[in-house]
Amino acid sequence: HMATRIKMILSLAICAVLALVHLPFTTAGGGEGAAPFDYKKALHSSLLYFEAQRSGRLPHNQRVKWRGHSGLADGLQQGVDLVGGYYDAGDNVKFGLPMAFTVTMLSWSAMEFADDIAAAGEWRHVLEAIKWGTDYFVKAHTEPYVLWAEVGDGDTDHYCWQRPEDMTTSRQAYKVDRDNPGSDLVGETAAALAAASMVFRRSNPHYAQVLLHHAEQLFEFGDKYRGKYDSSIGEAYSYYASVSGYGDEMLWAALWLHRATGKASYLDYAVDMADEFGGTTWAITEFSWDVKYAGLQILATKVLLEGKHPEHKATLEKYKAKAEHYLCACLNKNGDAGNVNRTAGGMLFVRQWNNMQYVTNAAFLLTVYSRYLTSAGQEPPVLQCPDGPVHADKLRSLARAQTDYVLGANPAGVSYLVGYGTRFPRRMHHRGASIVSHRGDGRFIGCMQGYGNWFLRRGANPNVVVGAIVGGPDHLDRFRDRRDNYMQTEACTYNTAPMVGIFAHLHGETAITKKS
């Protein structure tokens, strides 16, 4: 009897410990019986983040008050105005490729979820976030076959730890042109401008036309003078190397231009170059600022589902098969063909460094594809996976689960959206956030002074970068909130951009559920 009693006591103790271990997960919100997340607040926060990342002269209606004007002489050495645009992450360099991808995804978010964004009262802020990027791209495209690709360089920038307002690092600007091509960068910028032109078409038709004009010129430039931008600009190679090459960006640009203009020539290009550029041959299980295949394959599938171009049906079916490979991999339904790994806590896991970019992009593509399937009128709307058919609802529920993981429904009980909830990263790897605001202390902080006085501090950052989504946890759902842990605590503009649409969509869904 004594042995039985000891076993019972031990089992009760183990249950109590397990309950404590899982406590953050069950109380984080969004789980069974838990209060749903405040997606409207998440949307509001995500748009503030883009204001925190602004370079240039800040407008009077700037809401993030700890930031100030910066990079006001960008391009001056080369005799071109390159003031504006976005810093990509926690440093002070303006990298063209991730900036353009950020704007493409912001524009796709705005286009797909316009009603939800407007209903949440954030439409104006979305337009402002997109326009801050597109204004810069228009300035950077100084001649038909010239695009300024980068301002500053990662090596000298990373040597210093300074607020952008105090920068003493090199602001050298780098360009691609006929002799030094960069079809990947040029193609992505064309995609961004084409997608954005559709967003501005109703409220600012003249501006939309300007963007489309630049997009078409850039597409021609990228196609006529082919080459990888990181071969032309060595300074970009160590930071944003174009591993996938330029084929994916050129197909992506062609499909966005087809959607924006309705011109058959762009769809013909995507069909004619499908094999050579890998659109119908690459089966990829990630989507990012570098690798666009899954996104462009979904855009091509949308054309197929609409049934408007039967002459291209055979090639579009091949695109669809590759799009479904990506989606089935996320759903863990790919059989032996390869799935995306998941952590014990349920997060899609692609790689250690800034994994959250793959999570947020997957949430976006899953949601968008489920909408395309449903609107195609197919009954029931299903995705055909090697492990069997999957209903469109399952795509949406996985997207929601990934979103909720970001917001706190995870084993650590941490919101990886900075400023959301009570437990979020306080020591983000971000120069401006980690140093006292210039408004609070206007004294100049030198290159190495920032490391000694601010980077090495153990305390929380003095400024909170609301709306930033950090790199996130490892494959065991572990997260260390340290400023020097840049793989996990640095946030990037392209992590948050797709979530603008998803937060708006989930807020709209929650509002409908409440009404019914």
Short mmCIF file of N, CA and C in Angstrom, two decimals, residues 176 180-185 225-233 237 241-247 290:
data_model
loop_
_atom_site.label_atom_id
_atom_site.label_comp_id
_atom_site.label_asym_id
_atom_site.label_seq_id
_atom_site.Cartn_x
_atom_site.Cartn_y
_atom_site.Cartn_z
N VAL A 176 22.98 49.45 -60.23
CA VAL A 176 23.09 48.49 -61.32
C VAL A 176 22.74 49.23 -62.61
N ASN A 180 26.72 46.65 -65.45
CA ASN A 180 26.71 45.92 -64.17
C ASN A 180 25.25 45.58 -63.84
N PRO A 181 24.70 44.56 -64.48
CA PRO A 181 23.26 44.29 -64.35
C PRO A 181 22.87 43.70 -63.00
N GLY A 182 21.58 43.68 -62.77
CA GLY A 182 21.04 43.11 -61.52
C GLY A 182 19.58 42.78 -61.70
N SER A 183 19.31 41.75 -62.51
CA SER A 183 17.93 41.43 -62.89
C SER A 183 17.07 41.01 -61.70
N ASP A 184 17.69 40.44 -60.66
CA ASP A 184 16.93 40.04 -59.47
C ASP A 184 16.41 41.27 -58.72
N LEU A 185 17.31 42.21 -58.46
CA LEU A 185 16.91 43.46 -57.79
C LEU A 185 15.93 44.25 -58.64
N TYR A 225 19.21 43.22 -69.96
CA TYR A 225 20.58 43.11 -69.43
C TYR A 225 20.54 42.17 -68.22
N ARG A 226 20.76 40.90 -68.48
CA ARG A 226 20.59 39.90 -67.43
C ARG A 226 21.85 39.67 -66.60
N GLY A 227 21.64 39.49 -65.32
CA GLY A 227 22.74 39.21 -64.40
C GLY A 227 22.28 39.34 -62.97
N LYS A 228 23.06 38.77 -62.06
CA LYS A 228 22.76 38.84 -60.62
C LYS A 228 23.31 40.12 -60.03
N TYR A 229 22.51 40.78 -59.22
CA TYR A 229 22.95 42.08 -58.69
C TYR A 229 24.12 41.94 -57.72
N ASP A 230 24.23 40.80 -57.03
CA ASP A 230 25.32 40.66 -56.07
C ASP A 230 26.65 40.33 -56.77
N SER A 231 26.60 40.05 -58.07
CA SER A 231 27.84 39.93 -58.85
C SER A 231 28.33 41.32 -59.26
N SER A 232 27.39 42.24 -59.41
CA SER A 232 27.73 43.62 -59.79
C SER A 232 28.07 44.47 -58.57
N ILE A 233 27.45 44.15 -57.42
CA ILE A 233 27.67 44.92 -56.19
C ILE A 233 28.15 43.96 -55.11
N TYR A 237 26.75 41.16 -51.33
CA TYR A 237 26.86 39.70 -51.32
C TYR A 237 26.87 39.09 -49.92
N ALA A 241 22.72 38.12 -50.41
CA ALA A 241 23.11 37.42 -51.62
C ALA A 241 21.89 36.80 -52.29
N SER A 242 21.83 36.89 -53.60
CA SER A 242 20.70 36.34 -54.35
C SER A 242 21.01 34.88 -54.72
N VAL A 243 20.78 34.00 -53.76
CA VAL A 243 21.13 32.58 -53.94
C VAL A 243 20.31 31.94 -55.06
N SER A 244 19.05 32.33 -55.15
CA SER A 244 18.15 31.72 -56.16
C SER A 244 18.37 32.27 -57.57
N GLY A 245 19.24 33.28 -57.71
CA GLY A 245 19.44 33.89 -59.02
C GLY A 245 18.33 34.86 -59.35
N TYR A 246 18.19 35.21 -60.63
CA TYR A 246 17.21 36.23 -61.02
C TYR A 246 15.98 35.67 -61.73
N GLY A 247 15.98 34.39 -62.04
CA GLY A 247 14.85 33.81 -62.77
C GLY A 247 13.53 33.96 -62.03
N ASP A 290 14.51 36.28 -50.94
CA ASP A 290 15.42 35.75 -51.94
C ASP A 290 14.71 34.78 -52.89
#
